[in-house]
mmCIF file of C-alpha atoms in Angstrom:
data_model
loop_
_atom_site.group_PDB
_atom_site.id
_atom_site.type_symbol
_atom_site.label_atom_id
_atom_site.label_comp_id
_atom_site.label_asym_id
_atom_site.label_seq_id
_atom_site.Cartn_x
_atom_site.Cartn_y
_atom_site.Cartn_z
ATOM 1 C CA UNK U 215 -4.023 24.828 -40.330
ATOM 2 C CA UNK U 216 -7.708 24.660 -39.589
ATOM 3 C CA UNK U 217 -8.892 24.138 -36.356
ATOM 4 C CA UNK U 218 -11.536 21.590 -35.984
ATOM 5 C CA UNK U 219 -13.099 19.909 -33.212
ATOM 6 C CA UNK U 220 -11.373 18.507 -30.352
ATOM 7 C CA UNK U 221 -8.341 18.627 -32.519
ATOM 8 C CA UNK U 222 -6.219 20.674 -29.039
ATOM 9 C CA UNK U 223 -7.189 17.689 -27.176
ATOM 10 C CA UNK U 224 -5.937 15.226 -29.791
ATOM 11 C CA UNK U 225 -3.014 17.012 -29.730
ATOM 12 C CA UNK U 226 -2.196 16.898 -25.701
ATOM 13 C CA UNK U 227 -3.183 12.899 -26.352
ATOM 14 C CA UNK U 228 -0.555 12.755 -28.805
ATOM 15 C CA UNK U 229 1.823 14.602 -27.127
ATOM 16 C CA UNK U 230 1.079 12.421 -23.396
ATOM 17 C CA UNK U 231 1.496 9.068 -25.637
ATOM 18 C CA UNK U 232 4.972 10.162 -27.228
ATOM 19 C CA UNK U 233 5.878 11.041 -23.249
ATOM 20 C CA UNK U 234 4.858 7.587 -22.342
ATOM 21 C CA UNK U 235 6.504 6.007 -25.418
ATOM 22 C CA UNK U 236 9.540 7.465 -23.817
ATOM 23 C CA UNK U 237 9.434 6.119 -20.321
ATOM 24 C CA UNK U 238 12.578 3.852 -19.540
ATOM 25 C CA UNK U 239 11.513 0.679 -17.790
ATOM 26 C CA UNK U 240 13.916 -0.697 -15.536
ATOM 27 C CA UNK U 241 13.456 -4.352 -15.005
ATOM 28 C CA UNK U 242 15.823 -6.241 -11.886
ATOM 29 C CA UNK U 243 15.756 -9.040 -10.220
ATOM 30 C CA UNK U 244 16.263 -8.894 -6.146
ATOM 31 C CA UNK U 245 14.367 -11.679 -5.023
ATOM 32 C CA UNK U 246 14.499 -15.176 -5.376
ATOM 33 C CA UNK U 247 10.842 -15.909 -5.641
ATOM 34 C CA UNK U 248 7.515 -14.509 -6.775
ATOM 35 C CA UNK U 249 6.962 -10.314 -5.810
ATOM 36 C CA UNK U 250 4.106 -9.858 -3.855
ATOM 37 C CA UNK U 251 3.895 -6.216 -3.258
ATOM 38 C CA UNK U 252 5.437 -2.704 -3.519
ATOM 39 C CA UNK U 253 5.456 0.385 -2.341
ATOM 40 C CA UNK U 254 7.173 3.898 -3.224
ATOM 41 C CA UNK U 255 7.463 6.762 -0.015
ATOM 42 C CA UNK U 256 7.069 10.345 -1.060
ATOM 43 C CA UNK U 257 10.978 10.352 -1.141
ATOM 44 C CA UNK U 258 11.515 8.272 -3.571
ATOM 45 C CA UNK U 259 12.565 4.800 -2.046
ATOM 46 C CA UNK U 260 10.817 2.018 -2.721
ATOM 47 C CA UNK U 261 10.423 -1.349 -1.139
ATOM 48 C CA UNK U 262 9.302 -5.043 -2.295
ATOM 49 C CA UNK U 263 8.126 -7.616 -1.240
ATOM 50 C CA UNK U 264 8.224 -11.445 -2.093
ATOM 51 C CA UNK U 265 7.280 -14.925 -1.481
ATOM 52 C CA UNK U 266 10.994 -15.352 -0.524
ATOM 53 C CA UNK U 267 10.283 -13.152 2.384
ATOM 54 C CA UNK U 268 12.542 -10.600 2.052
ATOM 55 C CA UNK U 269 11.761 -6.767 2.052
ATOM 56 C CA UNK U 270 14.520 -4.885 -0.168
ATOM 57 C CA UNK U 271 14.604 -1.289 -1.000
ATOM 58 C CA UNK U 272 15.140 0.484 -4.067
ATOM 59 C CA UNK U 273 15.936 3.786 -5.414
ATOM 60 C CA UNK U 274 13.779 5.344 -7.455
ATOM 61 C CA UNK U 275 16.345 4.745 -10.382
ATOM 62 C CA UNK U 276 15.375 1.226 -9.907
ATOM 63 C CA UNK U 277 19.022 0.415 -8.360
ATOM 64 C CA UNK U 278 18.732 -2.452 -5.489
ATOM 65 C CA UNK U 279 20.008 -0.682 -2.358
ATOM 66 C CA UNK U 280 19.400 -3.920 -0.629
ATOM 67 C CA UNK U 281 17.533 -6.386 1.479
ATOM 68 C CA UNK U 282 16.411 -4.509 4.689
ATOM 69 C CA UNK U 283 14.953 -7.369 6.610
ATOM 70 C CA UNK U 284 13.817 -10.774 6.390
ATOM 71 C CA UNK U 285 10.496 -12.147 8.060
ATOM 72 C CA UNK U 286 9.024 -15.250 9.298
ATOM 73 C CA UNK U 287 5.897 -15.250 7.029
ATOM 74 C CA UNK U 288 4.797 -14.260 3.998
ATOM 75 C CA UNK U 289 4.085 -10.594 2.978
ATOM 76 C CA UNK U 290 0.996 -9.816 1.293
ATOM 77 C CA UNK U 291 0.762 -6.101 1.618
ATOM 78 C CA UNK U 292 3.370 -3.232 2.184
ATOM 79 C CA UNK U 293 2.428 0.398 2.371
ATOM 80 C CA UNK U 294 4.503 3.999 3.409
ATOM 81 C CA UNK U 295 3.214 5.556 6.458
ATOM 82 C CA UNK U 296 2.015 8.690 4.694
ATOM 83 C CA UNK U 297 3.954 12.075 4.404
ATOM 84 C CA UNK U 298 1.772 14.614 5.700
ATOM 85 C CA UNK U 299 1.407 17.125 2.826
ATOM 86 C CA UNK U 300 3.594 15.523 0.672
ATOM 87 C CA UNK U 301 6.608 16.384 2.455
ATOM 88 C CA UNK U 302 9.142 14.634 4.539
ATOM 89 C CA UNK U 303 10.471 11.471 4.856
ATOM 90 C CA UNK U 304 8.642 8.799 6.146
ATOM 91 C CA UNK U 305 9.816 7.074 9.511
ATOM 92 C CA UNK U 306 8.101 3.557 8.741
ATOM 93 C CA UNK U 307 5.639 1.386 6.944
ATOM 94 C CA UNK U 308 3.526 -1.850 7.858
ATOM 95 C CA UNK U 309 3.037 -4.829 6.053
ATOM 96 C CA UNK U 310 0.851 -7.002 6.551
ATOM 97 C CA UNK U 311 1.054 -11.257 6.437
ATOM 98 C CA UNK U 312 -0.079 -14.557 5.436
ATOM 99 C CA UNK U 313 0.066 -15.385 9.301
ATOM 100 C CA UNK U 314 -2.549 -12.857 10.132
ATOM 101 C CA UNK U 315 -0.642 -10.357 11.444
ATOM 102 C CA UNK U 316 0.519 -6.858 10.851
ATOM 103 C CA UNK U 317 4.034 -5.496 11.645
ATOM 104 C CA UNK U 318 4.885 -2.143 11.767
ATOM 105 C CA UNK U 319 8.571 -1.085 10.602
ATOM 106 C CA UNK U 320 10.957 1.034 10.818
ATOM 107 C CA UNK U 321 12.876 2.920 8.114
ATOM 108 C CA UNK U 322 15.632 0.418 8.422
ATOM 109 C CA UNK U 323 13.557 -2.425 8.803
ATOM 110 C CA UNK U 324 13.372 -2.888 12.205
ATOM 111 C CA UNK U 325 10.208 -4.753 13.306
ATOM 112 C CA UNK U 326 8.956 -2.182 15.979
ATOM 113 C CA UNK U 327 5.201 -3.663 16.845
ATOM 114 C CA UNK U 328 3.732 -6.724 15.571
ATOM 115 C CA UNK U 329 -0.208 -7.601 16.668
ATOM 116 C CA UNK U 330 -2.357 -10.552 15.583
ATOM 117 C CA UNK U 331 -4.735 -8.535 13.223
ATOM 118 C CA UNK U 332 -6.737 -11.263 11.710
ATOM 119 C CA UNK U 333 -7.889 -14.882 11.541
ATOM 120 C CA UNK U 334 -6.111 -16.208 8.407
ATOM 121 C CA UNK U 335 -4.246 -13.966 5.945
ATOM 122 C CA UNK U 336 -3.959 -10.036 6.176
ATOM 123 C CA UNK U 337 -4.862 -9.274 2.765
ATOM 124 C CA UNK U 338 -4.811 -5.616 2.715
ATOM 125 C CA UNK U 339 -3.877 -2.544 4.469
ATOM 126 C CA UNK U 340 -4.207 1.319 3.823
ATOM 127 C CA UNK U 341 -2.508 4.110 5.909
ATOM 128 C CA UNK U 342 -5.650 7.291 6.245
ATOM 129 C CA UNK U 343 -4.236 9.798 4.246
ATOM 130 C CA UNK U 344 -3.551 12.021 7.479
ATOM 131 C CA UNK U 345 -1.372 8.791 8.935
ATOM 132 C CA UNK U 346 -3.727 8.690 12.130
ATOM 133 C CA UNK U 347 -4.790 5.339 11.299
ATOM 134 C CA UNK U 348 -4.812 2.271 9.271
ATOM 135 C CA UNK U 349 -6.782 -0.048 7.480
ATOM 136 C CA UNK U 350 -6.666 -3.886 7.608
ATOM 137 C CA UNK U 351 -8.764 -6.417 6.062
ATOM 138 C CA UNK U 352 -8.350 -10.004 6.070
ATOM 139 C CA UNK U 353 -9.336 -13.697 5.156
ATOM 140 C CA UNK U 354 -11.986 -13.917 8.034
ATOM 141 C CA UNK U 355 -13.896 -10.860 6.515
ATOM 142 C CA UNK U 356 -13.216 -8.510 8.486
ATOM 143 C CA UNK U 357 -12.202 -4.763 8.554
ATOM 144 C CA UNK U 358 -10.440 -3.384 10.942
ATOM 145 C CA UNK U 359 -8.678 0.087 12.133
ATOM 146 C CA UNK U 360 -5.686 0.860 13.750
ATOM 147 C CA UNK U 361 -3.827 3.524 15.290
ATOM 148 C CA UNK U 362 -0.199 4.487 14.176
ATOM 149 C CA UNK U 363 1.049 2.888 17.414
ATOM 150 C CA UNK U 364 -0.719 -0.263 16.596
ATOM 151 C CA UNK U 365 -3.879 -0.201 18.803
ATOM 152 C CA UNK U 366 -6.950 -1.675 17.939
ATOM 153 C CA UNK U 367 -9.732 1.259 17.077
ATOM 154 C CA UNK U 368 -12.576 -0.611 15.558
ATOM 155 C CA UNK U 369 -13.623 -3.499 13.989
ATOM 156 C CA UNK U 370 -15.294 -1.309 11.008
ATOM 157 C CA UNK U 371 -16.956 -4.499 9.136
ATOM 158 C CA UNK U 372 -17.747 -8.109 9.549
ATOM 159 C CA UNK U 373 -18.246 -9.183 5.683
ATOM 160 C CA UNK U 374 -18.594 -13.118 6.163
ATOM 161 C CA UNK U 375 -15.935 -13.505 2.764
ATOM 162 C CA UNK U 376 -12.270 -12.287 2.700
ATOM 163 C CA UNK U 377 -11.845 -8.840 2.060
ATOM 164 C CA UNK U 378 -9.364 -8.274 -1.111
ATOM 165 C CA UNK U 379 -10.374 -4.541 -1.701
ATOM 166 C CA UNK U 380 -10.789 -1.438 0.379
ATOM 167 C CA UNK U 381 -9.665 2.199 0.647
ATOM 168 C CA UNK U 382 -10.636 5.180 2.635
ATOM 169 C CA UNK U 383 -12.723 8.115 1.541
ATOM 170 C CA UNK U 384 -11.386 11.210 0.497
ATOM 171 C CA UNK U 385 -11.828 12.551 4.036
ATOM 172 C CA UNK U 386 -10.883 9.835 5.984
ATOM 173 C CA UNK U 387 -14.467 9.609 7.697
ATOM 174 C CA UNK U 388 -15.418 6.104 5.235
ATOM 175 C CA UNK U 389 -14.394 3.442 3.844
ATOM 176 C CA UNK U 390 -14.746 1.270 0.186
ATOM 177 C CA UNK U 391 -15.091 -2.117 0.710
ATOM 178 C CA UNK U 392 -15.357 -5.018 -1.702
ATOM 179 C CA UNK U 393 -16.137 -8.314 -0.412
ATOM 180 C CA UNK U 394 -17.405 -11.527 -2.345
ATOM 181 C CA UNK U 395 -20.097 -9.695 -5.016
ATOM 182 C CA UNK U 396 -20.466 -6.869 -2.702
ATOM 183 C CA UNK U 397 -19.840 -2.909 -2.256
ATOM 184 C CA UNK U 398 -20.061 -1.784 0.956
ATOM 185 C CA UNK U 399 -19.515 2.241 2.348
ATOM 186 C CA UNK U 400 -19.413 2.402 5.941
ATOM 187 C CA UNK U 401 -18.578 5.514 8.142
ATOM 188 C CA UNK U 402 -15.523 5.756 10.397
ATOM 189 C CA UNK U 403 -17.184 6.403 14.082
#
């Protein structure tokens, strides 16, 4: 057969969309009202969220291994403390809630810390990808930093809208935030 242009890279799409075409999806139920957040550790569990406030965990075969804990708010946000290098099993996660705080949890759902993080809802939060801090931003507009022991570092950003989007750069050193009709960068002092 002739070789014409692109016609290697129409083959690798070809051969990624009969991959996808393959995927299983695994579709259970485990909560009794609307998800509102997920997250999968470099080990393969996962956890959700919902508006029934329940966090459950999963195995990455999409079997229910069970509710973990139950909280007094809602949960807007749950994310894996990071595994440094990709290796390892991680010890805890944080979510973060509708009643302006953030909770930091064990493995087995144990609420270890909880602080008052915002005014309003927590409606994000990011571990840095070294796991020496994390990322909150709420309803009031702000952005905020934490330690892994759940001390306040800096408040990185006053916006003046909620925050709803914002990640760190590939260094950890800034941080991506969208708020109302605006980008902002700013460094990490």
């Amino acid at each position: 057969s002739r070789s014409t242009p692109f016609s290697n890279e129409k083959k690798a799409f070809e051969s990624i969309c009969a991959s996808i075409m393959r995927l299983n999806v695994t579709v259970k139920a485990e909560h009794s009202e609307i998800g509102s957040s997920v997250a999968w550790s470099q080990d393969g569990q996962l956890l959700s969220c919902a508006d029934d406030k329940v966090i459950s965990r999963w195995n990455a075969d999409g079997e229910a291994s069970g509710k973990i804990t139950s909280l007094n708010a809602f949960v807007t946000c749950v994310c894996w403390f990071p595994s440094v290098g990709g290796k390892g099993t991680p010890d805890m996660f944080a979510v973060s809630c509708t009643d302006g705080t953030v909770r930091f949890m064990s493995r087995s759902g144990r609420e270890e810390k909880k602080v008052v993080a915002h005014e309003g809802a927590v409606i994000l939060l990011e571990w840095s990808h070294d796991g020496s801090a994390l990322l909150t931003g709420g309803e009031d507009g702000n952005v905020k930093i934490w330690s892994r022991s759940a001390n306040l570092r800096s408040v990185l950003a006053s916006t003046g809208f909620s925050v709803y989007a914002a990640c760190w750069g590939p260094d950890d050193d800034q941080v991506l935030i969208a708020s109302a009709n605006k980008l902002l960068i700013k460094t990490v002092q």
